[in-house]
């Protein structure tokens, strides 16, 4: 197998904009495009190969044909033929709804799905842009409901000002929202289970309020104030900088200013490379692909080498 690019799966969102096109050249046709799903195994939204001999085949077809070669033996053993990670770029022209994701146990019971642990890497933030992450004090379920019902939920939420390069780890149960003027790379478990708890009383294009999931969210929320979300990491050039290491994915930052090589076989996993800055050439010693900011390449587990040619490029590396 060879390094694979997929066709982006573009999602209209009430809060989306046009920066996925103006900055990343995504083929969007709508002025409210909020998400580009770069690598997806979500049923109904399976990624399709855009390059090479597998062009036109779906990610699921490749997993079914070559499970160990694509996923890696230990990943295949753990997840079967399910691709375990969903990779996105997100353009928030407006604030997203305030939401929470269930853990694996709750998601399995209610939806026969994985939970949704995720991380955000900020590619761009307008001056003064903010995220909502968790509570600004520990509250009870009853206090939370009182604030929700009285329209004062934002009084107990924690706001974080952000800048380019900031990284946040959003574990399940943490109330959160991406604020307007932020573009992020999002890495998450394969799941589309989101409980929307507050949406600023916005209406969709048909004038309807969007569905809320306030009752489902009650048992999913962690009501304790925790400062466990902002990720501190090094940014040393031309080497691997560890960013997140959790049971669902490992993410590293590779800030490259020159040619770079890395052995991959020891991980026994696919590797995903998201270009979050600059541009260059990426390959496995046999196949080379151009990559620039806003693009993503999947290296199947059978690709044992990463080779990069660049004068300046930051890559996020993701694997299991």
PDB file of C-alpha atoms in Angstrom:
ATOM      1  CA  UNK A   1       0.000   0.000   0.000  1.00  0.00           C
ATOM      2  CA  UNK A   2       1.032   3.646  -0.423  1.00  0.00           C
ATOM      3  CA  UNK A   3       0.373   7.054   1.196  1.00  0.00           C
ATOM      4  CA  UNK A   4      -3.267   7.961   0.529  1.00  0.00           C
ATOM      5  CA  UNK A   5      -5.110  11.241   0.117  1.00  0.00           C
ATOM      6  CA  UNK A   6      -8.889  11.258   0.431  1.00  0.00           C
ATOM      7  CA  UNK A   7     -11.546  13.498  -1.050  1.00  0.00           C
ATOM      8  CA  UNK A   8     -12.693  15.920   1.655  1.00  0.00           C
ATOM      9  CA  UNK A   9     -16.221  15.386   2.979  1.00  0.00           C
ATOM     10  CA  UNK A  10     -17.579  18.919   3.350  1.00  0.00           C
ATOM     11  CA  UNK A  11     -20.271  19.750   5.888  1.00  0.00           C
ATOM     12  CA  UNK A  12     -22.553  22.780   5.923  1.00  0.00           C
ATOM     13  CA  UNK A  13     -23.032  24.144   9.416  1.00  0.00           C
ATOM     14  CA  UNK A  14     -25.085  27.071  10.681  1.00  0.00           C
ATOM     15  CA  UNK A  15     -21.896  28.537  12.159  1.00  0.00           C
ATOM     16  CA  UNK A  16     -19.586  27.755   9.196  1.00  0.00           C
ATOM     17  CA  UNK A  17     -17.896  30.103   6.747  1.00  0.00           C
ATOM     18  CA  UNK A  18     -15.649  30.186   3.671  1.00  0.00           C
ATOM     19  CA  UNK A  19     -12.135  29.924   5.094  1.00  0.00           C
ATOM     20  CA  UNK A  20     -11.811  26.232   4.264  1.00  0.00           C
ATOM     21  CA  UNK A  21     -11.847  27.437   0.648  1.00  0.00           C
ATOM     22  CA  UNK A  22      -9.929  30.712   0.925  1.00  0.00           C
ATOM     23  CA  UNK A  23      -7.151  29.306   3.144  1.00  0.00           C
ATOM     24  CA  UNK A  24      -7.063  25.605   2.226  1.00  0.00           C
ATOM     25  CA  UNK A  25      -8.588  25.572  -1.274  1.00  0.00           C
ATOM     26  CA  UNK A  26     -11.279  23.046  -0.327  1.00  0.00           C
ATOM     27  CA  UNK A  27     -13.908  22.685  -3.097  1.00  0.00           C
ATOM     28  CA  UNK A  28     -16.756  24.209  -1.093  1.00  0.00           C
ATOM     29  CA  UNK A  29     -19.837  25.649  -2.751  1.00  0.00           C
ATOM     30  CA  UNK A  30     -21.575  27.010   0.332  1.00  0.00           C
ATOM     31  CA  UNK A  31     -20.785  30.110   2.402  1.00  0.00           C
ATOM     32  CA  UNK A  32     -21.603  28.178   5.580  1.00  0.00           C
ATOM     33  CA  UNK A  33     -19.175  25.277   5.268  1.00  0.00           C
ATOM     34  CA  UNK A  34     -18.021  24.468   8.776  1.00  0.00           C
ATOM     35  CA  UNK A  35     -16.175  21.163   8.500  1.00  0.00           C
ATOM     36  CA  UNK A  36     -13.920  19.229   6.158  1.00  0.00           C
ATOM     37  CA  UNK A  37     -13.805  15.575   7.189  1.00  0.00           C
ATOM     38  CA  UNK A  38     -10.361  14.485   6.035  1.00  0.00           C
ATOM     39  CA  UNK A  39     -10.299  10.818   7.087  1.00  0.00           C
ATOM     40  CA  UNK A  40     -13.593   9.270   8.142  1.00  0.00           C
ATOM     41  CA  UNK A  41     -14.952   5.812   8.808  1.00  0.00           C
ATOM     42  CA  UNK A  42     -18.281   7.141  10.105  1.00  0.00           C
ATOM     43  CA  UNK A  43     -21.131   5.134   8.508  1.00  0.00           C
ATOM     44  CA  UNK A  44     -22.747   7.255   5.811  1.00  0.00           C
ATOM     45  CA  UNK A  45     -19.639   9.440   5.564  1.00  0.00           C
ATOM     46  CA  UNK A  46     -16.846   7.053   4.551  1.00  0.00           C
ATOM     47  CA  UNK A  47     -13.798   8.686   2.970  1.00  0.00           C
ATOM     48  CA  UNK A  48     -13.031   7.942  -0.709  1.00  0.00           C
ATOM     49  CA  UNK A  49      -9.469   7.659  -2.049  1.00  0.00           C
ATOM     50  CA  UNK A  50      -8.326  10.544  -4.297  1.00  0.00           C
ATOM     51  CA  UNK A  51      -4.943   9.250  -5.579  1.00  0.00           C
ATOM     52  CA  UNK A  52      -3.170   6.205  -6.999  1.00  0.00           C
ATOM     53  CA  UNK A  53      -4.385   2.737  -7.863  1.00  0.00           C
ATOM     54  CA  UNK A  54      -7.078   2.742  -5.162  1.00  0.00           C
ATOM     55  CA  UNK A  55      -8.656   6.010  -6.406  1.00  0.00           C
ATOM     56  CA  UNK A  56     -12.429   5.790  -6.060  1.00  0.00           C
ATOM     57  CA  UNK A  57     -12.334   3.032  -3.450  1.00  0.00           C
ATOM     58  CA  UNK A  58     -13.630   3.794   0.018  1.00  0.00           C
ATOM     59  CA  UNK A  59     -11.622   3.595   3.214  1.00  0.00           C
ATOM     60  CA  UNK A  60     -13.965   0.818   4.328  1.00  0.00           C
ATOM     61  CA  UNK A  61     -13.302  -1.209   1.164  1.00  0.00           C
ATOM     62  CA  UNK A  62      -9.555  -0.971   1.790  1.00  0.00           C
ATOM     63  CA  UNK A  63      -9.925  -2.036   5.421  1.00  0.00           C
ATOM     64  CA  UNK A  64     -12.072  -4.995   4.382  1.00  0.00           C
ATOM     65  CA  UNK A  65      -9.505  -6.038   1.753  1.00  0.00           C
ATOM     66  CA  UNK A  66      -6.281  -5.298   3.669  1.00  0.00           C
ATOM     67  CA  UNK A  67      -7.086  -4.929   7.386  1.00  0.00           C
ATOM     68  CA  UNK A  68      -3.613  -5.626   8.823  1.00  0.00           C
ATOM     69  CA  UNK A  69      -1.786  -3.773   6.053  1.00  0.00           C
ATOM     70  CA  UNK A  70      -3.890  -0.629   6.456  1.00  0.00           C
ATOM     71  CA  UNK A  71      -4.700  -0.527  10.174  1.00  0.00           C
ATOM     72  CA  UNK A  72      -1.801  -2.470  11.689  1.00  0.00           C
ATOM     73  CA  UNK A  73      -2.200  -5.833  13.411  1.00  0.00           C
ATOM     74  CA  UNK A  74      -2.775  -4.532  16.943  1.00  0.00           C
ATOM     75  CA  UNK A  75      -5.238  -1.880  15.731  1.00  0.00           C
ATOM     76  CA  UNK A  76      -7.136  -4.480  13.698  1.00  0.00           C
ATOM     77  CA  UNK A  77      -7.256  -6.810  16.693  1.00  0.00           C
ATOM     78  CA  UNK A  78      -8.636  -4.036  18.910  1.00  0.00           C
ATOM     79  CA  UNK A  79     -11.114  -2.344  16.548  1.00  0.00           C
ATOM     80  CA  UNK A  80     -11.916  -5.011  13.951  1.00  0.00           C
ATOM     81  CA  UNK A  81     -12.830  -3.444  10.609  1.00  0.00           C
ATOM     82  CA  UNK A  82     -13.847  -0.095  12.167  1.00  0.00           C
ATOM     83  CA  UNK A  83     -11.549   2.849  11.482  1.00  0.00           C
ATOM     84  CA  UNK A  84     -11.023   4.250  14.995  1.00  0.00           C
ATOM     85  CA  UNK A  85     -10.241   7.930  14.336  1.00  0.00           C
ATOM     86  CA  UNK A  86     -12.068  10.835  12.679  1.00  0.00           C
ATOM     87  CA  UNK A  87      -9.938  13.709  11.350  1.00  0.00           C
ATOM     88  CA  UNK A  88     -11.391  17.161  10.583  1.00  0.00           C
ATOM     89  CA  UNK A  89     -10.584  20.769   9.845  1.00  0.00           C
ATOM     90  CA  UNK A  90     -13.173  23.152  11.333  1.00  0.00           C
ATOM     91  CA  UNK A  91     -13.925  26.774  10.397  1.00  0.00           C
ATOM     92  CA  UNK A  92     -16.001  28.545  13.052  1.00  0.00           C
ATOM     93  CA  UNK A  93     -17.263  31.806  11.546  1.00  0.00           C
ATOM     94  CA  UNK A  94     -19.717  31.972  14.450  1.00  0.00           C
ATOM     95  CA  UNK A  95     -19.807  30.344  17.889  1.00  0.00           C
ATOM     96  CA  UNK A  96     -20.625  26.655  17.917  1.00  0.00           C
ATOM     97  CA  UNK A  97     -23.340  25.328  20.199  1.00  0.00           C
ATOM     98  CA  UNK A  98     -22.390  24.409  23.748  1.00  0.00           C
ATOM     99  CA  UNK A  99     -22.192  20.623  23.823  1.00  0.00           C
ATOM    100  CA  UNK A 100     -20.871  17.505  25.496  1.00  0.00           C
ATOM    101  CA  UNK A 101     -19.924  14.008  24.335  1.00  0.00           C
ATOM    102  CA  UNK A 102     -20.693  10.747  26.174  1.00  0.00           C
ATOM    103  CA  UNK A 103     -18.028   8.282  27.243  1.00  0.00           C
ATOM    104  CA  UNK A 104     -17.605   4.837  25.688  1.00  0.00           C
ATOM    105  CA  UNK A 105     -19.906   3.094  28.185  1.00  0.00           C
ATOM    106  CA  UNK A 106     -22.802   5.529  27.771  1.00  0.00           C
ATOM    107  CA  UNK A 107     -22.378   5.767  23.986  1.00  0.00           C
ATOM    108  CA  UNK A 108     -22.366   1.971  23.706  1.00  0.00           C
ATOM    109  CA  UNK A 109     -25.510   1.614  25.840  1.00  0.00           C
ATOM    110  CA  UNK A 110     -27.469   4.358  24.090  1.00  0.00           C
ATOM    111  CA  UNK A 111     -26.153   4.448  20.520  1.00  0.00           C
ATOM    112  CA  UNK A 112     -24.022   1.309  20.000  1.00  0.00           C
ATOM    113  CA  UNK A 113     -21.186   3.726  19.251  1.00  0.00           C
ATOM    114  CA  UNK A 114     -17.779   4.745  20.532  1.00  0.00           C
ATOM    115  CA  UNK A 115     -17.661   7.709  22.866  1.00  0.00           C
ATOM    116  CA  UNK A 116     -16.029  10.886  21.634  1.00  0.00           C
ATOM    117  CA  UNK A 117     -12.741  11.912  23.196  1.00  0.00           C
ATOM    118  CA  UNK A 118     -11.165  14.627  21.039  1.00  0.00           C
ATOM    119  CA  UNK A 119      -8.372  17.187  20.782  1.00  0.00           C
ATOM    120  CA  UNK A 120      -8.127  20.579  19.083  1.00  0.00           C
ATOM    121  CA  UNK A 121      -5.063  22.167  17.513  1.00  0.00           C
ATOM    122  CA  UNK A 122      -5.627  25.860  16.752  1.00  0.00           C
ATOM    123  CA  UNK A 123      -4.398  26.768  13.253  1.00  0.00           C
ATOM    124  CA  UNK A 124      -5.753  30.304  13.373  1.00  0.00           C
ATOM    125  CA  UNK A 125      -7.496  32.481  15.933  1.00  0.00           C
ATOM    126  CA  UNK A 126      -8.765  36.015  15.403  1.00  0.00           C
ATOM    127  CA  UNK A 127      -7.711  38.547  18.045  1.00  0.00           C
ATOM    128  CA  UNK A 128      -9.737  37.956  21.216  1.00  0.00           C
ATOM    129  CA  UNK A 129     -11.148  34.602  20.053  1.00  0.00           C
ATOM    130  CA  UNK A 130     -12.258  32.249  22.829  1.00  0.00           C
ATOM    131  CA  UNK A 131     -13.174  28.634  23.473  1.00  0.00           C
ATOM    132  CA  UNK A 132     -15.522  27.309  26.132  1.00  0.00           C
ATOM    133  CA  UNK A 133     -13.935  24.414  28.020  1.00  0.00           C
ATOM    134  CA  UNK A 134     -15.537  23.088  31.186  1.00  0.00           C
ATOM    135  CA  UNK A 135     -16.929  25.006  34.152  1.00  0.00           C
ATOM    136  CA  UNK A 136     -15.438  27.971  36.024  1.00  0.00           C
ATOM    137  CA  UNK A 137     -16.448  26.329  39.323  1.00  0.00           C
ATOM    138  CA  UNK A 138     -17.661  22.915  40.438  1.00  0.00           C
ATOM    139  CA  UNK A 139     -21.453  22.731  40.248  1.00  0.00           C
ATOM    140  CA  UNK A 140     -24.116  20.182  41.094  1.00  0.00           C
ATOM    141  CA  UNK A 141     -26.403  18.706  38.477  1.00  0.00           C
ATOM    142  CA  UNK A 142     -29.217  20.736  40.028  1.00  0.00           C
ATOM    143  CA  UNK A 143     -27.268  24.021  39.853  1.00  0.00           C
ATOM    144  CA  UNK A 144     -26.428  23.322  36.240  1.00  0.00           C
ATOM    145  CA  UNK A 145     -30.101  22.734  35.430  1.00  0.00           C
ATOM    146  CA  UNK A 146     -31.101  25.954  37.179  1.00  0.00           C
ATOM    147  CA  UNK A 147     -28.647  27.974  35.084  1.00  0.00           C
ATOM    148  CA  UNK A 148     -29.695  26.165  31.910  1.00  0.00           C
ATOM    149  CA  UNK A 149     -33.397  26.809  32.546  1.00  0.00           C
ATOM    150  CA  UNK A 150     -32.883  30.466  33.485  1.00  0.00           C
ATOM    151  CA  UNK A 151     -30.721  31.272  30.458  1.00  0.00           C
ATOM    152  CA  UNK A 152     -27.590  31.914  32.546  1.00  0.00           C
ATOM    153  CA  UNK A 153     -25.570  28.836  31.615  1.00  0.00           C
ATOM    154  CA  UNK A 154     -22.694  30.936  30.266  1.00  0.00           C
ATOM    155  CA  UNK A 155     -22.203  32.430  33.760  1.00  0.00           C
ATOM    156  CA  UNK A 156     -20.760  29.129  35.026  1.00  0.00           C
ATOM    157  CA  UNK A 157     -18.716  28.175  31.951  1.00  0.00           C
ATOM    158  CA  UNK A 158     -14.959  28.592  31.577  1.00  0.00           C
ATOM    159  CA  UNK A 159     -13.779  30.811  28.702  1.00  0.00           C
ATOM    160  CA  UNK A 160     -10.231  30.461  27.354  1.00  0.00           C
ATOM    161  CA  UNK A 161      -8.613  33.023  25.057  1.00  0.00           C
ATOM    162  CA  UNK A 162      -6.661  31.241  22.327  1.00  0.00           C
ATOM    163  CA  UNK A 163      -3.864  31.871  19.850  1.00  0.00           C
ATOM    164  CA  UNK A 164      -2.368  29.963  16.929  1.00  0.00           C
ATOM    165  CA  UNK A 165      -0.755  26.696  18.043  1.00  0.00           C
ATOM    166  CA  UNK A 166      -2.756  26.305  21.258  1.00  0.00           C
ATOM    167  CA  UNK A 167      -3.881  22.736  21.870  1.00  0.00           C
ATOM    168  CA  UNK A 168      -6.751  21.435  23.978  1.00  0.00           C
ATOM    169  CA  UNK A 169      -7.661  17.907  25.052  1.00  0.00           C
ATOM    170  CA  UNK A 170     -11.418  17.453  25.430  1.00  0.00           C
ATOM    171  CA  UNK A 171     -12.201  14.309  27.365  1.00  0.00           C
ATOM    172  CA  UNK A 172     -15.719  12.905  27.405  1.00  0.00           C
ATOM    173  CA  UNK A 173     -18.087  14.649  29.810  1.00  0.00           C
ATOM    174  CA  UNK A 174     -16.478  18.075  29.402  1.00  0.00           C
ATOM    175  CA  UNK A 175     -18.887  20.804  28.311  1.00  0.00           C
ATOM    176  CA  UNK A 176     -17.268  22.753  25.468  1.00  0.00           C
ATOM    177  CA  UNK A 177     -17.704  24.978  22.419  1.00  0.00           C
ATOM    178  CA  UNK A 178     -15.465  26.431  19.715  1.00  0.00           C
ATOM    179  CA  UNK A 179     -15.803  30.209  19.531  1.00  0.00           C
ATOM    180  CA  UNK A 180     -16.096  32.340  16.428  1.00  0.00           C
ATOM    181  CA  UNK A 181     -12.977  33.303  14.492  1.00  0.00           C
ATOM    182  CA  UNK A 182     -11.145  30.023  15.133  1.00  0.00           C
ATOM    183  CA  UNK A 183      -9.890  27.392  12.690  1.00  0.00           C
ATOM    184  CA  UNK A 184      -8.866  24.090  14.243  1.00  0.00           C
ATOM    185  CA  UNK A 185      -7.609  20.652  13.378  1.00  0.00           C
ATOM    186  CA  UNK A 186      -9.737  18.170  15.299  1.00  0.00           C
ATOM    187  CA  UNK A 187      -8.666  14.619  16.089  1.00  0.00           C
ATOM    188  CA  UNK A 188     -11.266  12.395  17.730  1.00  0.00           C
ATOM    189  CA  UNK A 189     -12.610   8.927  18.226  1.00  0.00           C
ATOM    190  CA  UNK A 190     -14.786   7.742  15.352  1.00  0.00           C
ATOM    191  CA  UNK A 191     -18.145   8.938  16.614  1.00  0.00           C
ATOM    192  CA  UNK A 192     -20.695  11.538  15.627  1.00  0.00           C
ATOM    193  CA  UNK A 193     -22.491  11.489  18.980  1.00  0.00           C
ATOM    194  CA  UNK A 194     -22.935  15.037  20.258  1.00  0.00           C
ATOM    195  CA  UNK A 195     -25.349  16.270  22.914  1.00  0.00           C
ATOM    196  CA  UNK A 196     -26.178  19.914  22.215  1.00  0.00           C
ATOM    197  CA  UNK A 197     -27.199  21.647  25.456  1.00  0.00           C
ATOM    198  CA  UNK A 198     -27.438  25.332  24.456  1.00  0.00           C
ATOM    199  CA  UNK A 199     -27.451  27.071  21.075  1.00  0.00           C
ATOM    200  CA  UNK A 200     -27.922  30.781  21.911  1.00  0.00           C
ATOM    201  CA  UNK A 201     -31.542  30.506  20.656  1.00  0.00           C
ATOM    202  CA  UNK A 202     -30.330  30.505  17.041  1.00  0.00           C
ATOM    203  CA  UNK A 203     -32.567  29.466  14.192  1.00  0.00           C
ATOM    204  CA  UNK A 204     -31.651  27.509  11.079  1.00  0.00           C
ATOM    205  CA  UNK A 205     -32.307  28.640   7.484  1.00  0.00           C
ATOM    206  CA  UNK A 206     -35.910  27.481   7.833  1.00  0.00           C
ATOM    207  CA  UNK A 207     -36.444  29.548  10.964  1.00  0.00           C
ATOM    208  CA  UNK A 208     -36.431  26.570  13.322  1.00  0.00           C
ATOM    209  CA  UNK A 209     -34.585  26.249  16.592  1.00  0.00           C
ATOM    210  CA  UNK A 210     -32.010  23.447  16.403  1.00  0.00           C
ATOM    211  CA  UNK A 211     -32.632  20.283  18.392  1.00  0.00           C
ATOM    212  CA  UNK A 212     -31.209  20.195  21.910  1.00  0.00           C
ATOM    213  CA  UNK A 213     -30.325  17.085  23.901  1.00  0.00           C
ATOM    214  CA  UNK A 214     -30.551  18.505  27.408  1.00  0.00           C
ATOM    215  CA  UNK A 215     -31.944  15.375  29.070  1.00  0.00           C
ATOM    216  CA  UNK A 216     -29.462  13.000  27.420  1.00  0.00           C
ATOM    217  CA  UNK A 217     -26.630  15.309  28.471  1.00  0.00           C
ATOM    218  CA  UNK A 218     -27.424  15.284  32.179  1.00  0.00           C
ATOM    219  CA  UNK A 219     -25.814  11.900  32.858  1.00  0.00           C
ATOM    220  CA  UNK A 220     -22.951  12.545  30.446  1.00  0.00           C
ATOM    221  CA  UNK A 221     -21.636  15.791  31.973  1.00  0.00           C
ATOM    222  CA  UNK A 222     -18.716  16.008  34.411  1.00  0.00           C
ATOM    223  CA  UNK A 223     -19.798  18.837  36.724  1.00  0.00           C
ATOM    224  CA  UNK A 224     -16.432  19.208  38.455  1.00  0.00           C
ATOM    225  CA  UNK A 225     -14.129  22.134  37.631  1.00  0.00           C
ATOM    226  CA  UNK A 226     -10.924  20.694  36.186  1.00  0.00           C
ATOM    227  CA  UNK A 227      -7.903  22.423  34.659  1.00  0.00           C
ATOM    228  CA  UNK A 228      -6.887  19.385  32.613  1.00  0.00           C
ATOM    229  CA  UNK A 229      -7.583  20.613  29.096  1.00  0.00           C
ATOM    230  CA  UNK A 230      -4.779  22.953  27.978  1.00  0.00           C
ATOM    231  CA  UNK A 231      -1.888  20.928  26.578  1.00  0.00           C
ATOM    232  CA  UNK A 232       1.691  22.086  27.170  1.00  0.00           C
ATOM    233  CA  UNK A 233       4.204  20.757  24.652  1.00  0.00           C
ATOM    234  CA  UNK A 234       7.591  21.544  23.138  1.00  0.00           C
ATOM    235  CA  UNK A 235       8.028  22.840  19.582  1.00  0.00           C
ATOM    236  CA  UNK A 236      11.600  21.770  18.828  1.00  0.00           C
ATOM    237  CA  UNK A 237      12.465  21.824  15.126  1.00  0.00           C
ATOM    238  CA  UNK A 238      13.044  18.700  13.020  1.00  0.00           C
ATOM    239  CA  UNK A 239      12.072  16.230  15.703  1.00  0.00           C
ATOM    240  CA  UNK A 240       9.008  14.627  17.285  1.00  0.00           C
ATOM    241  CA  UNK A 241       7.271  16.730  19.943  1.00  0.00           C
ATOM    242  CA  UNK A 242       4.759  14.725  21.967  1.00  0.00           C
ATOM    243  CA  UNK A 243       1.417  16.527  22.282  1.00  0.00           C
ATOM    244  CA  UNK A 244      -1.308  14.045  23.349  1.00  0.00           C
ATOM    245  CA  UNK A 245      -1.010  10.410  24.394  1.00  0.00           C
ATOM    246  CA  UNK A 246      -4.364   8.886  25.326  1.00  0.00           C
ATOM    247  CA  UNK A 247      -5.902   5.402  24.929  1.00  0.00           C
ATOM    248  CA  UNK A 248      -7.623   6.454  21.689  1.00  0.00           C
ATOM    249  CA  UNK A 249      -4.832   8.198  19.781  1.00  0.00           C
ATOM    250  CA  UNK A 250      -1.312   9.578  19.999  1.00  0.00           C
ATOM    251  CA  UNK A 251      -0.606  12.993  18.461  1.00  0.00           C
ATOM    252  CA  UNK A 252       2.834  14.496  17.868  1.00  0.00           C
ATOM    253  CA  UNK A 253       3.930  17.792  16.315  1.00  0.00           C
ATOM    254  CA  UNK A 254       6.743  17.764  13.739  1.00  0.00           C
ATOM    255  CA  UNK A 255       7.939  21.350  13.051  1.00  0.00           C
ATOM    256  CA  UNK A 256      10.185  20.808  10.021  1.00  0.00           C
ATOM    257  CA  UNK A 257      12.609  23.261   8.412  1.00  0.00           C
ATOM    258  CA  UNK A 258      14.539  20.737   6.291  1.00  0.00           C
ATOM    259  CA  UNK A 259      14.361  17.191   4.913  1.00  0.00           C
ATOM    260  CA  UNK A 260      13.326  14.651   7.529  1.00  0.00           C
ATOM    261  CA  UNK A 261      13.048  10.867   7.829  1.00  0.00           C
ATOM    262  CA  UNK A 262      11.418   8.656  10.431  1.00  0.00           C
ATOM    263  CA  UNK A 263      10.906   4.909  10.810  1.00  0.00           C
ATOM    264  CA  UNK A 264       7.231   3.996  11.331  1.00  0.00           C
ATOM    265  CA  UNK A 265       7.179   0.184  11.450  1.00  0.00           C
ATOM    266  CA  UNK A 266       7.755  -0.042  15.213  1.00  0.00           C
ATOM    267  CA  UNK A 267       4.306   1.489  15.867  1.00  0.00           C
ATOM    268  CA  UNK A 268       2.342  -1.258  14.054  1.00  0.00           C
ATOM    269  CA  UNK A 269      -0.319   1.339  13.195  1.00  0.00           C
ATOM    270  CA  UNK A 270      -1.463   3.541  10.370  1.00  0.00           C
ATOM    271  CA  UNK A 271      -0.125   7.122  10.607  1.00  0.00           C
ATOM    272  CA  UNK A 272      -2.031  10.251   9.637  1.00  0.00           C
ATOM    273  CA  UNK A 273      -0.208  13.476   8.757  1.00  0.00           C
ATOM    274  CA  UNK A 274      -2.114  16.773   8.851  1.00  0.00           C
ATOM    275  CA  UNK A 275      -0.274  19.776   7.461  1.00  0.00           C
ATOM    276  CA  UNK A 276      -1.050  22.693   9.785  1.00  0.00           C
ATOM    277  CA  UNK A 277       1.542  25.126   8.397  1.00  0.00           C
ATOM    278  CA  UNK A 278       3.661  25.508   5.261  1.00  0.00           C
ATOM    279  CA  UNK A 279       4.068  22.951   2.494  1.00  0.00           C
ATOM    280  CA  UNK A 280       6.369  20.235   1.192  1.00  0.00           C
ATOM    281  CA  UNK A 281       6.631  16.734  -0.242  1.00  0.00           C
ATOM    282  CA  UNK A 282       5.739  13.686   1.853  1.00  0.00           C
ATOM    283  CA  UNK A 283       6.363  10.057   0.993  1.00  0.00           C
ATOM    284  CA  UNK A 284       7.279   6.537   2.089  1.00  0.00           C
ATOM    285  CA  UNK A 285      10.416   6.065  -0.038  1.00  0.00           C
ATOM    286  CA  UNK A 286       8.401   4.822  -3.013  1.00  0.00           C
ATOM    287  CA  UNK A 287       5.444   7.189  -3.435  1.00  0.00           C
ATOM    288  CA  UNK A 288       5.707  10.980  -3.023  1.00  0.00           C
ATOM    289  CA  UNK A 289       2.820  13.417  -2.602  1.00  0.00           C
ATOM    290  CA  UNK A 290       2.709  17.199  -2.356  1.00  0.00           C
ATOM    291  CA  UNK A 291       1.105  18.429   0.868  1.00  0.00           C
ATOM    292  CA  UNK A 292       0.257  21.933   2.049  1.00  0.00           C
ATOM    293  CA  UNK A 293      -1.590  23.583   4.924  1.00  0.00           C
ATOM    294  CA  UNK A 294      -5.066  22.115   5.255  1.00  0.00           C
ATOM    295  CA  UNK A 295      -4.243  18.774   3.609  1.00  0.00           C
ATOM    296  CA  UNK A 296      -4.046  15.303   5.140  1.00  0.00           C
ATOM    297  CA  UNK A 297      -2.288  12.075   4.125  1.00  0.00           C
ATOM    298  CA  UNK A 298      -2.861   8.577   5.532  1.00  0.00           C
ATOM    299  CA  UNK A 299       0.133   6.234   5.650  1.00  0.00           C
ATOM    300  CA  UNK A 300      -1.145   2.631   5.900  1.00  0.00           C
ATOM    301  CA  UNK A 301       0.630   0.484   8.486  1.00  0.00           C
ATOM    302  CA  UNK A 302       2.503  -1.253   5.658  1.00  0.00           C
ATOM    303  CA  UNK A 303       4.340   2.034   4.935  1.00  0.00           C
ATOM    304  CA  UNK A 304       7.426   1.651   7.116  1.00  0.00           C
ATOM    305  CA  UNK A 305       9.134   4.974   6.430  1.00  0.00           C
ATOM    306  CA  UNK A 306       8.246   8.680   6.461  1.00  0.00           C
ATOM    307  CA  UNK A 307      10.317  10.912   4.174  1.00  0.00           C
ATOM    308  CA  UNK A 308       9.693  14.658   4.010  1.00  0.00           C
ATOM    309  CA  UNK A 309      11.192  17.337   1.806  1.00  0.00           C
ATOM    310  CA  UNK A 310      10.438  20.893   2.872  1.00  0.00           C
ATOM    311  CA  UNK A 311      11.868  24.314   3.655  1.00  0.00           C
ATOM    312  CA  UNK A 312       9.175  24.904   6.252  1.00  0.00           C
ATOM    313  CA  UNK A 313       6.190  22.796   7.315  1.00  0.00           C
ATOM    314  CA  UNK A 314       4.446  21.766  10.549  1.00  0.00           C
ATOM    315  CA  UNK A 315       2.839  18.322  10.594  1.00  0.00           C
ATOM    316  CA  UNK A 316       0.546  16.761  13.148  1.00  0.00           C
ATOM    317  CA  UNK A 317       1.242  13.032  13.320  1.00  0.00           C
ATOM    318  CA  UNK A 318      -1.576  10.796  14.563  1.00  0.00           C
ATOM    319  CA  UNK A 319      -1.595   7.056  15.227  1.00  0.00           C
ATOM    320  CA  UNK A 320      -2.936   4.450  17.659  1.00  0.00           C
TER     321      UNK A 320
END
